[in-house]
CSV table of C-alpha atoms and ligand atoms in Angstrom, one decimal:
chain,number,residue,atom,x,y,z
J,1,MET,CA,10.2,8.2,-31.0
J,2,LYS,CA,6.6,6.6,-31.4
J,3,PRO,CA,4.2,6.0,-28.7
J,4,LEU,CA,5.2,2.6,-27.4
J,5,LEU,CA,2.1,1.0,-26.1
J,6,SER,CA,-0.9,-0.5,-27.9
J,7,SER,CA,-4.3,1.5,-27.7
J,8,ASP,CA,-5.6,-0.8,-25.0
J,9,LEU,CA,-3.0,-0.1,-22.5
J,10,HIS,CA,-3.1,3.6,-23.3
J,11,ALA,CA,-6.8,3.5,-22.8
J,12,ARG,CA,-6.3,2.1,-19.2
J,13,SER,CA,-3.8,4.9,-18.4
J,14,GLU,CA,-5.7,8.0,-18.9
J,15,HIS,CA,-4.0,10.5,-16.7
J,16,ASN,CA,-2.6,14.0,-16.4
J,17,PRO,CA,0.5,13.9,-18.7
J,18,SER,CA,2.3,16.0,-16.3
J,19,LYS,CA,2.1,13.3,-13.6
J,20,PRO,CA,3.4,9.8,-14.8
J,21,LYS,CA,1.5,7.0,-13.8
J,22,LEU,CA,4.4,5.0,-13.0
J,23,MET,CA,8.3,5.6,-12.7
J,24,PHE,CA,10.8,2.9,-12.7
J,25,PHE,CA,14.2,3.6,-10.9
J,26,GLY,CA,17.7,1.9,-11.7
J,27,ASP,CA,19.7,0.4,-9.0
J,28,PRO,CA,20.2,3.1,-6.2
J,29,HIS,CA,23.1,1.5,-4.6
J,30,GLY,CA,21.8,3.2,-1.3
J,31,ASP,CA,21.6,6.6,-2.8
J,32,LEU,CA,18.0,7.3,-3.0
J,33,GLU,CA,18.4,11.0,-3.2
J,34,PRO,CA,17.7,10.9,-7.0
J,35,VAL,CA,14.6,9.0,-6.3
J,36,ILE,CA,13.1,11.3,-3.9
J,37,ALA,CA,13.9,14.3,-5.9
J,38,ALA,CA,12.3,12.9,-9.0
J,39,VAL,CA,9.1,11.8,-7.1
J,40,GLU,CA,8.8,15.3,-5.5
J,41,HIS,CA,9.3,16.8,-9.1
J,42,PHE,CA,7.2,14.5,-11.2
J,43,GLN,CA,4.6,13.2,-8.4
J,44,PRO,CA,3.9,9.9,-10.1
J,45,GLU,CA,1.1,7.5,-8.9
J,46,ALA,CA,3.6,4.8,-8.1
J,47,ILE,CA,7.3,4.0,-8.4
J,48,ILE,CA,9.3,0.7,-8.8
J,49,LEU,CA,13.0,0.2,-7.7
J,50,LEU,CA,14.7,-2.4,-9.9
J,51,GLY,CA,16.9,-3.8,-7.3
J,52,TYR,CA,20.4,-3.2,-5.9
J,53,ILE,CA,18.6,-0.9,-3.4
J,54,GLN,CA,20.9,-1.2,-0.3
J,55,PRO,CA,19.2,1.6,1.7
J,56,ARG,CA,21.5,2.8,4.4
J,57,ARG,CA,18.6,2.7,6.7
J,58,PRO,CA,15.5,0.9,6.8
J,59,LEU,CA,13.8,1.5,3.4
J,60,HIS,CA,10.6,3.1,4.9
J,61,ILE,CA,12.8,5.7,6.7
J,62,ALA,CA,15.0,6.2,3.9
J,63,LEU,CA,12.0,7.0,1.6
J,64,GLY,CA,10.2,8.6,4.4
J,65,PRO,CA,9.8,12.2,2.6
J,66,ILE,CA,8.0,10.6,-0.3
J,67,LEU,CA,5.7,7.9,1.3
J,68,SER,CA,2.8,10.3,1.3
J,69,LEU,CA,3.3,11.4,-2.3
J,70,THR,CA,3.5,8.0,-4.1
J,71,GLU,CA,3.2,4.4,-3.6
J,72,VAL,CA,6.5,2.5,-3.4
J,73,TRP,CA,7.3,-0.9,-4.9
J,74,PHE,CA,10.4,-2.8,-5.6
J,75,ILE,CA,12.3,-6.0,-6.4
J,76,HIS,CA,15.5,-7.0,-5.0
J,77,GLY,CA,18.9,-7.3,-6.8
J,78,ASN,CA,21.9,-9.5,-6.1
J,79,HIS,CA,23.6,-7.0,-3.9
J,80,ASP,CA,20.6,-6.6,-1.6
J,81,THR,CA,21.9,-9.6,0.1
J,82,ASP,CA,25.5,-8.7,0.5
J,83,SER,CA,25.4,-7.9,4.2
J,84,ASP,CA,23.2,-8.3,7.2
J,85,ALA,CA,22.4,-4.5,7.0
J,86,ASP,CA,21.6,-4.6,3.2
J,87,TYR,CA,19.2,-7.6,3.8
J,88,ASP,CA,17.6,-6.0,7.1
J,89,ASN,CA,17.0,-2.6,5.7
J,90,LEU,CA,14.9,-4.1,2.9
J,91,TRP,CA,13.4,-7.3,4.1
J,92,GLY,CA,13.1,-5.9,7.6
J,93,SER,CA,11.6,-2.7,6.3
J,94,GLU,CA,7.8,-1.7,6.9
J,95,LEU,CA,7.9,-1.7,3.1
J,96,ALA,CA,9.1,-5.4,2.8
J,97,ALA,CA,5.7,-6.4,1.7
J,98,ARG,CA,6.0,-4.2,-1.3
J,99,ASN,CA,8.4,-6.7,-2.9
J,100,LEU,CA,7.0,-7.7,-6.1
J,101,HIS,CA,9.2,-10.9,-6.5
J,102,GLY,CA,7.3,-13.9,-7.9
J,103,ARG,CA,3.9,-12.2,-8.1
J,104,ILE,CA,1.5,-9.8,-10.0
J,105,VAL,CA,0.1,-6.8,-8.4
J,106,GLU,CA,-2.1,-4.0,-9.9
J,107,ILE,CA,-0.1,-0.8,-9.5
J,108,ALA,CA,-1.5,2.5,-11.0
J,109,GLY,CA,-3.9,0.6,-13.3
J,110,PHE,CA,-1.3,-1.8,-14.7
J,111,LYS,CA,-0.6,-5.4,-13.7
J,112,VAL,CA,3.0,-5.6,-12.9
J,113,ALA,CA,4.9,-8.9,-12.4
J,114,GLY,CA,8.1,-8.9,-10.6
J,115,LEU,CA,11.3,-11.2,-10.7
J,116,GLY,CA,13.9,-10.0,-8.2
J,117,GLY,CA,17.5,-11.5,-8.0
J,118,ILE,CA,20.0,-13.1,-10.6
J,119,PHE,CA,20.3,-16.4,-11.9
J,120,ARG,CA,23.2,-18.3,-10.1
J,121,SER,CA,24.6,-21.6,-11.7
J,122,LYS,CA,24.8,-23.3,-8.1
J,123,ILE,CA,21.0,-23.0,-8.1
J,124,TRP,CA,20.0,-22.7,-11.9
J,125,ASP,CA,22.1,-22.1,-14.8
J,126,PRO,CA,19.7,-20.2,-17.2
J,127,ARG,CA,21.5,-21.9,-20.2
J,128,ARG,CA,20.2,-25.2,-19.1
J,129,PRO,CA,16.6,-26.5,-19.0
J,130,ILE,CA,14.8,-25.4,-15.8
J,131,GLU,CA,14.4,-29.3,-14.9
J,132,GLU,CA,18.0,-29.6,-14.7
J,133,ALA,CA,18.5,-26.9,-12.0
J,134,ALA,CA,20.6,-28.0,-9.0
J,135,PHE,CA,17.7,-27.1,-6.6
J,136,GLN,CA,14.0,-26.4,-7.7
J,137,SER,CA,13.1,-24.4,-4.6
J,138,ASN,CA,14.5,-22.6,-1.5
J,139,ASP,CA,13.2,-25.2,0.6
J,140,ALA,CA,14.7,-28.1,-1.4
J,141,MET,CA,18.3,-26.3,-1.0
J,142,CYS,CA,17.5,-25.9,2.8
J,143,ARG,CA,16.8,-29.5,3.2
J,144,THR,CA,20.2,-30.4,1.9
J,145,MET,CA,22.1,-28.2,4.4
J,146,LYS,CA,23.6,-28.9,7.6
J,147,CYS,CA,22.6,-27.0,10.7
J,148,GLU,CA,25.8,-25.0,11.0
J,149,GLU,CA,25.4,-23.9,7.3
J,150,LEU,CA,21.9,-22.4,8.0
J,151,TRP,CA,21.5,-18.5,8.0
J,152,ARG,CA,18.6,-17.4,10.3
J,153,ASP,CA,17.1,-21.0,10.0
J,154,GLY,CA,17.1,-21.0,6.3
J,155,ILE,CA,19.4,-21.0,3.3
J,156,SER,CA,22.4,-18.6,2.9
J,157,ARG,CA,21.9,-14.9,2.9
J,158,LYS,CA,23.5,-14.9,-0.6
J,159,HIS,CA,21.1,-17.3,-2.2
J,160,ARG,CA,18.1,-15.3,-1.0
J,161,SER,CA,18.7,-13.2,-3.9
J,162,SER,CA,19.2,-16.1,-6.4
J,163,ILE,CA,16.3,-17.0,-8.8
J,164,PHE,CA,14.7,-20.5,-8.0
J,165,PRO,CA,12.9,-22.4,-10.5
J,166,ALA,CA,9.9,-22.7,-8.2
J,167,ASP,CA,9.6,-18.9,-7.9
J,168,TYR,CA,10.1,-18.4,-11.6
J,169,GLN,CA,7.4,-21.2,-12.5
J,170,GLN,CA,4.8,-19.9,-10.1
J,171,LEU,CA,5.1,-16.6,-11.7
J,172,LEU,CA,5.0,-17.9,-15.1
J,173,ARG,CA,1.5,-19.6,-14.2
J,174,SER,CA,0.1,-16.4,-12.6
J,175,GLY,CA,-1.8,-15.3,-15.6
J,176,HIS,CA,-1.7,-12.2,-17.7
J,177,SER,CA,0.3,-9.2,-16.9
J,178,ASP,CA,1.1,-5.7,-18.5
J,179,ILE,CA,4.4,-5.1,-17.4
J,180,LEU,CA,7.3,-7.2,-16.3
J,181,VAL,CA,10.1,-5.7,-13.9
J,182,THR,CA,13.2,-7.9,-13.5
J,183,HIS,CA,16.7,-7.4,-12.2
J,184,GLU,CA,18.3,-9.6,-14.9
J,185,ALA,CA,18.1,-8.6,-18.5
J,186,PRO,CA,16.2,-10.0,-21.5
J,187,ALA,CA,18.2,-12.1,-24.1
J,188,ALA,CA,18.9,-9.2,-26.6
J,189,HIS,CA,21.3,-8.0,-23.9
J,190,GLN,CA,24.7,-9.3,-24.3
J,191,HIS,CA,24.5,-10.3,-20.5
J,192,GLY,CA,20.8,-11.3,-20.6
J,193,TRP,CA,18.9,-14.4,-20.4
J,194,ARG,CA,16.3,-16.3,-22.6
J,195,PRO,CA,14.1,-17.3,-19.5
J,196,ILE,CA,13.4,-13.6,-19.1
J,197,ASP,CA,12.0,-13.4,-22.6
J,198,GLU,CA,10.0,-16.7,-22.1
J,199,LEU,CA,8.6,-15.3,-18.9
J,200,ALA,CA,7.6,-12.1,-20.5
J,201,GLU,CA,5.9,-13.8,-23.4
J,202,ALA,CA,3.9,-16.3,-21.1
J,203,LEU,CA,2.8,-13.5,-19.2
J,204,GLY,CA,1.8,-11.4,-22.5
J,205,VAL,CA,3.4,-8.3,-21.1
J,206,GLN,CA,3.9,-5.2,-23.4
J,207,LEU,CA,6.9,-3.9,-21.5
J,208,VAL,CA,10.1,-5.2,-19.7
J,209,VAL,CA,12.1,-3.1,-17.4
J,210,HIS,CA,15.3,-4.2,-15.6
J,211,GLY,CA,18.1,-2.8,-13.7
J,212,HIS,CA,21.5,-4.8,-12.8
J,213,HIS,CA,23.7,-3.7,-15.8
J,214,HIS,CA,23.8,0.3,-14.9
J,215,ARG,CA,23.0,1.7,-18.1
J,216,CYS,CA,19.9,3.1,-19.7
J,217,ILE,CA,19.0,1.2,-22.7
J,218,ASP,CA,16.1,1.5,-25.2
J,219,TYR,CA,16.3,-1.9,-26.8
J,220,VAL,CA,14.4,-0.7,-30.0
J,221,GLY,CA,16.3,2.6,-30.1
J,222,GLU,CA,19.6,0.6,-29.9
J,223,GLY,CA,18.7,-1.7,-32.5
J,224,LEU,CA,18.7,-4.9,-30.1
J,225,MET,CA,15.1,-5.6,-30.8
J,226,THR,CA,12.4,-4.5,-33.4
J,227,THR,CA,9.2,-3.0,-33.0
J,228,ALA,CA,7.9,-6.5,-34.2
J,229,ALA,CA,9.1,-8.2,-30.9
J,230,PRO,CA,6.2,-9.3,-28.6
J,231,PHE,CA,7.3,-6.6,-25.9
J,232,ARG,CA,9.2,-3.5,-25.5
J,233,ALA,CA,12.3,-3.6,-23.2
J,234,PHE,CA,14.0,-0.8,-21.4
J,235,GLY,CA,17.2,-0.9,-18.9
J,236,VAL,CA,17.5,1.8,-16.5
J,237,ASP,CA,20.7,3.1,-15.0
J,238,MET,CA,21.5,4.1,-11.2
J,239,GLY,CA,20.3,7.7,-10.9
J,240,SER,CA,17.9,7.5,-13.7
J,241,HIS,CA,14.4,6.7,-14.4
J,242,LEU,CA,11.8,5.7,-16.9
J,243,ALA,CA,8.4,7.3,-16.8
J,244,TRP,CA,5.4,5.2,-18.0
J,245,PRO,CA,3.4,5.5,-20.2
J,246,ARG,CA,5.5,7.3,-22.8
J,247,ASP,CA,2.7,9.1,-24.1
J,248,GLU,CA,3.7,11.7,-26.9
J,249,SER,CA,0.2,11.9,-28.3
J,250,GLY,CA,-1.8,14.0,-25.7
J,251,PRO,CA,-1.4,17.5,-24.6
J,252,GLY,CA,2.1,18.1,-23.2
J,253,GLY,CA,3.2,14.7,-24.4
J,254,PRO,CA,5.9,15.7,-26.6
J,255,LEU,CA,7.8,17.4,-23.7
J,256,GLN,CA,7.2,14.3,-21.4
J,257,GLY,CA,8.5,12.2,-24.4
J,258,LEU,CA,11.8,14.5,-24.7
J,259,LEU,CA,12.3,14.2,-21.0
J,260,ASP,CA,12.3,10.5,-21.3
J,261,LEU,CA,14.7,10.4,-24.3
J,262,ALA,CA,16.8,12.9,-22.5
J,263,THR,CA,16.8,10.7,-19.5
J,264,GLN,CA,18.0,7.7,-21.8
J,265,VAL,CA,20.8,9.8,-23.1
J,266,PHE,CA,21.9,11.9,-19.9
J,267,GLY,CA,20.5,10.2,-16.8
J,268,ALA,CA,20.0,12.4,-13.9
J,269,ALA,CA,21.3,15.3,-15.8
J,270,ALA,CA,18.6,15.3,-18.3
J,271,GLN,CA,16.5,18.1,-17.1
J,272,ALA,CA,19.7,20.2,-16.7
J,273,TRP,CA,20.5,19.7,-20.4
J,274,LEU,CA,16.9,20.5,-21.4
J,275,ASP,CA,17.3,23.8,-19.5
J,276,LYS,CA,20.6,24.9,-20.8
J,277,PRO,CA,20.8,27.4,-23.7
J,278,HIS,CA,22.1,25.6,-26.7
J,279,GLU,CA,23.9,27.3,-29.6
J,280,LEU,CA,22.4,24.8,-32.2
J,281,LEU,CA,18.9,26.3,-31.1
J,282,ASN,CA,19.6,29.9,-31.5
J,283,GLY,CA,20.8,30.2,-28.0
J,284,GLN,CA,17.4,28.9,-26.7
J,285,THR,CA,17.1,26.0,-24.3
J,286,PRO,CA,16.0,22.6,-25.6
J,287,ALA,CA,12.9,22.8,-23.5
J,288,THR,CA,11.8,26.2,-24.6
J,289,PHE,CA,12.5,25.4,-28.4
J,290,ALA,CA,10.5,22.2,-28.1
J,291,ALA,CA,7.6,23.9,-26.4
J,292,ALA,CA,7.6,26.4,-29.3
J,293,GLY,CA,7.2,23.6,-31.9
J,294,GLY,CA,10.7,22.5,-32.3
J,295,SER,CA,10.5,19.1,-30.3
J,296,ASP,CA,11.5,17.2,-33.7
J,297,LYS,CA,14.8,19.0,-33.7
J,298,VAL,CA,15.5,18.4,-30.2
J,299,ARG,CA,14.6,14.8,-30.7
J,300,SER,CA,17.1,14.4,-33.6
J,301,MET,CA,19.8,16.1,-31.5
J,302,LEU,CA,19.4,13.6,-28.6
J,303,ASN,CA,19.2,10.7,-31.0
J,304,ALA,CA,22.6,12.0,-32.6
J,305,ILE,CA,23.9,12.1,-29.0
J,306,GLN,CA,22.7,8.7,-28.1
J,307,HIS,CA,24.0,6.9,-31.2
J,308,GLY,CA,27.3,8.7,-31.4
J,309,GLY,CA,26.4,11.4,-33.9
J,310,ILE,CA,27.8,15.0,-33.8
J,311,VAL,CA,25.5,17.8,-32.5
V,1,LIG,FE1,22.7,-6.3,-9.9
């Protein structure tokens, strides 16, 4: 795989290649052990959870073992409002202020924009113009509700994970950003939405990373987008992560790139695959073979597995 970002973004991300600047984690579904294990192993500067977090305890307690190791940020997903416990363990956590929804924050040297939640047609059907949304904002919806319909003096818990036009437009007008994290997918996904692309293009981001669909997706690698597209896009599965930047040009870079590719293919089992002797590599492990100069062969094996070839 080729280096993914333009030179200016690389220039601002000088770092020890063995320690990623940023790591993005797919929907944990309440299981934060893979997040903790990956942070302890890779020690990234910061991490971003892509929604559907549902911590079983308040988030700052569930991630307590790594709070001194990395900076934690997140966006919420649709299921983070499924129950009072799901809601309270996120929005009631001491990490609640780390929700990136509707704003841009500088994290590990990158400007990161966040759009949590999902499109719900009762609020805004993203196939329709934004002006035609049923409710432009949380407040506008609240004003139409009867007292007995309110939840904690506001809109229903469910719609606190819906995307409102006002939040979207506020972010759209927030200036330049390097990276956009969303729960919903961009339009190239079969269940993605054009407003995500329009937001990414308005912000001028070079990278979009999303959760929600529970599959690792390299949009260019799968032919869903071309390298001529204005931004690169990745989906991240539950239990998996994406490290950024994916720098394959510096010392140690190719091995990090292989780990990223293996993660796209095998998810949480990536490191185990790299460490297991393989008969096509004369009995060596892919990690050892790559370190000895054979990274191209290991990469071609991973590409073949990813795209249905025989290895
Ligand atoms: Fe989701």
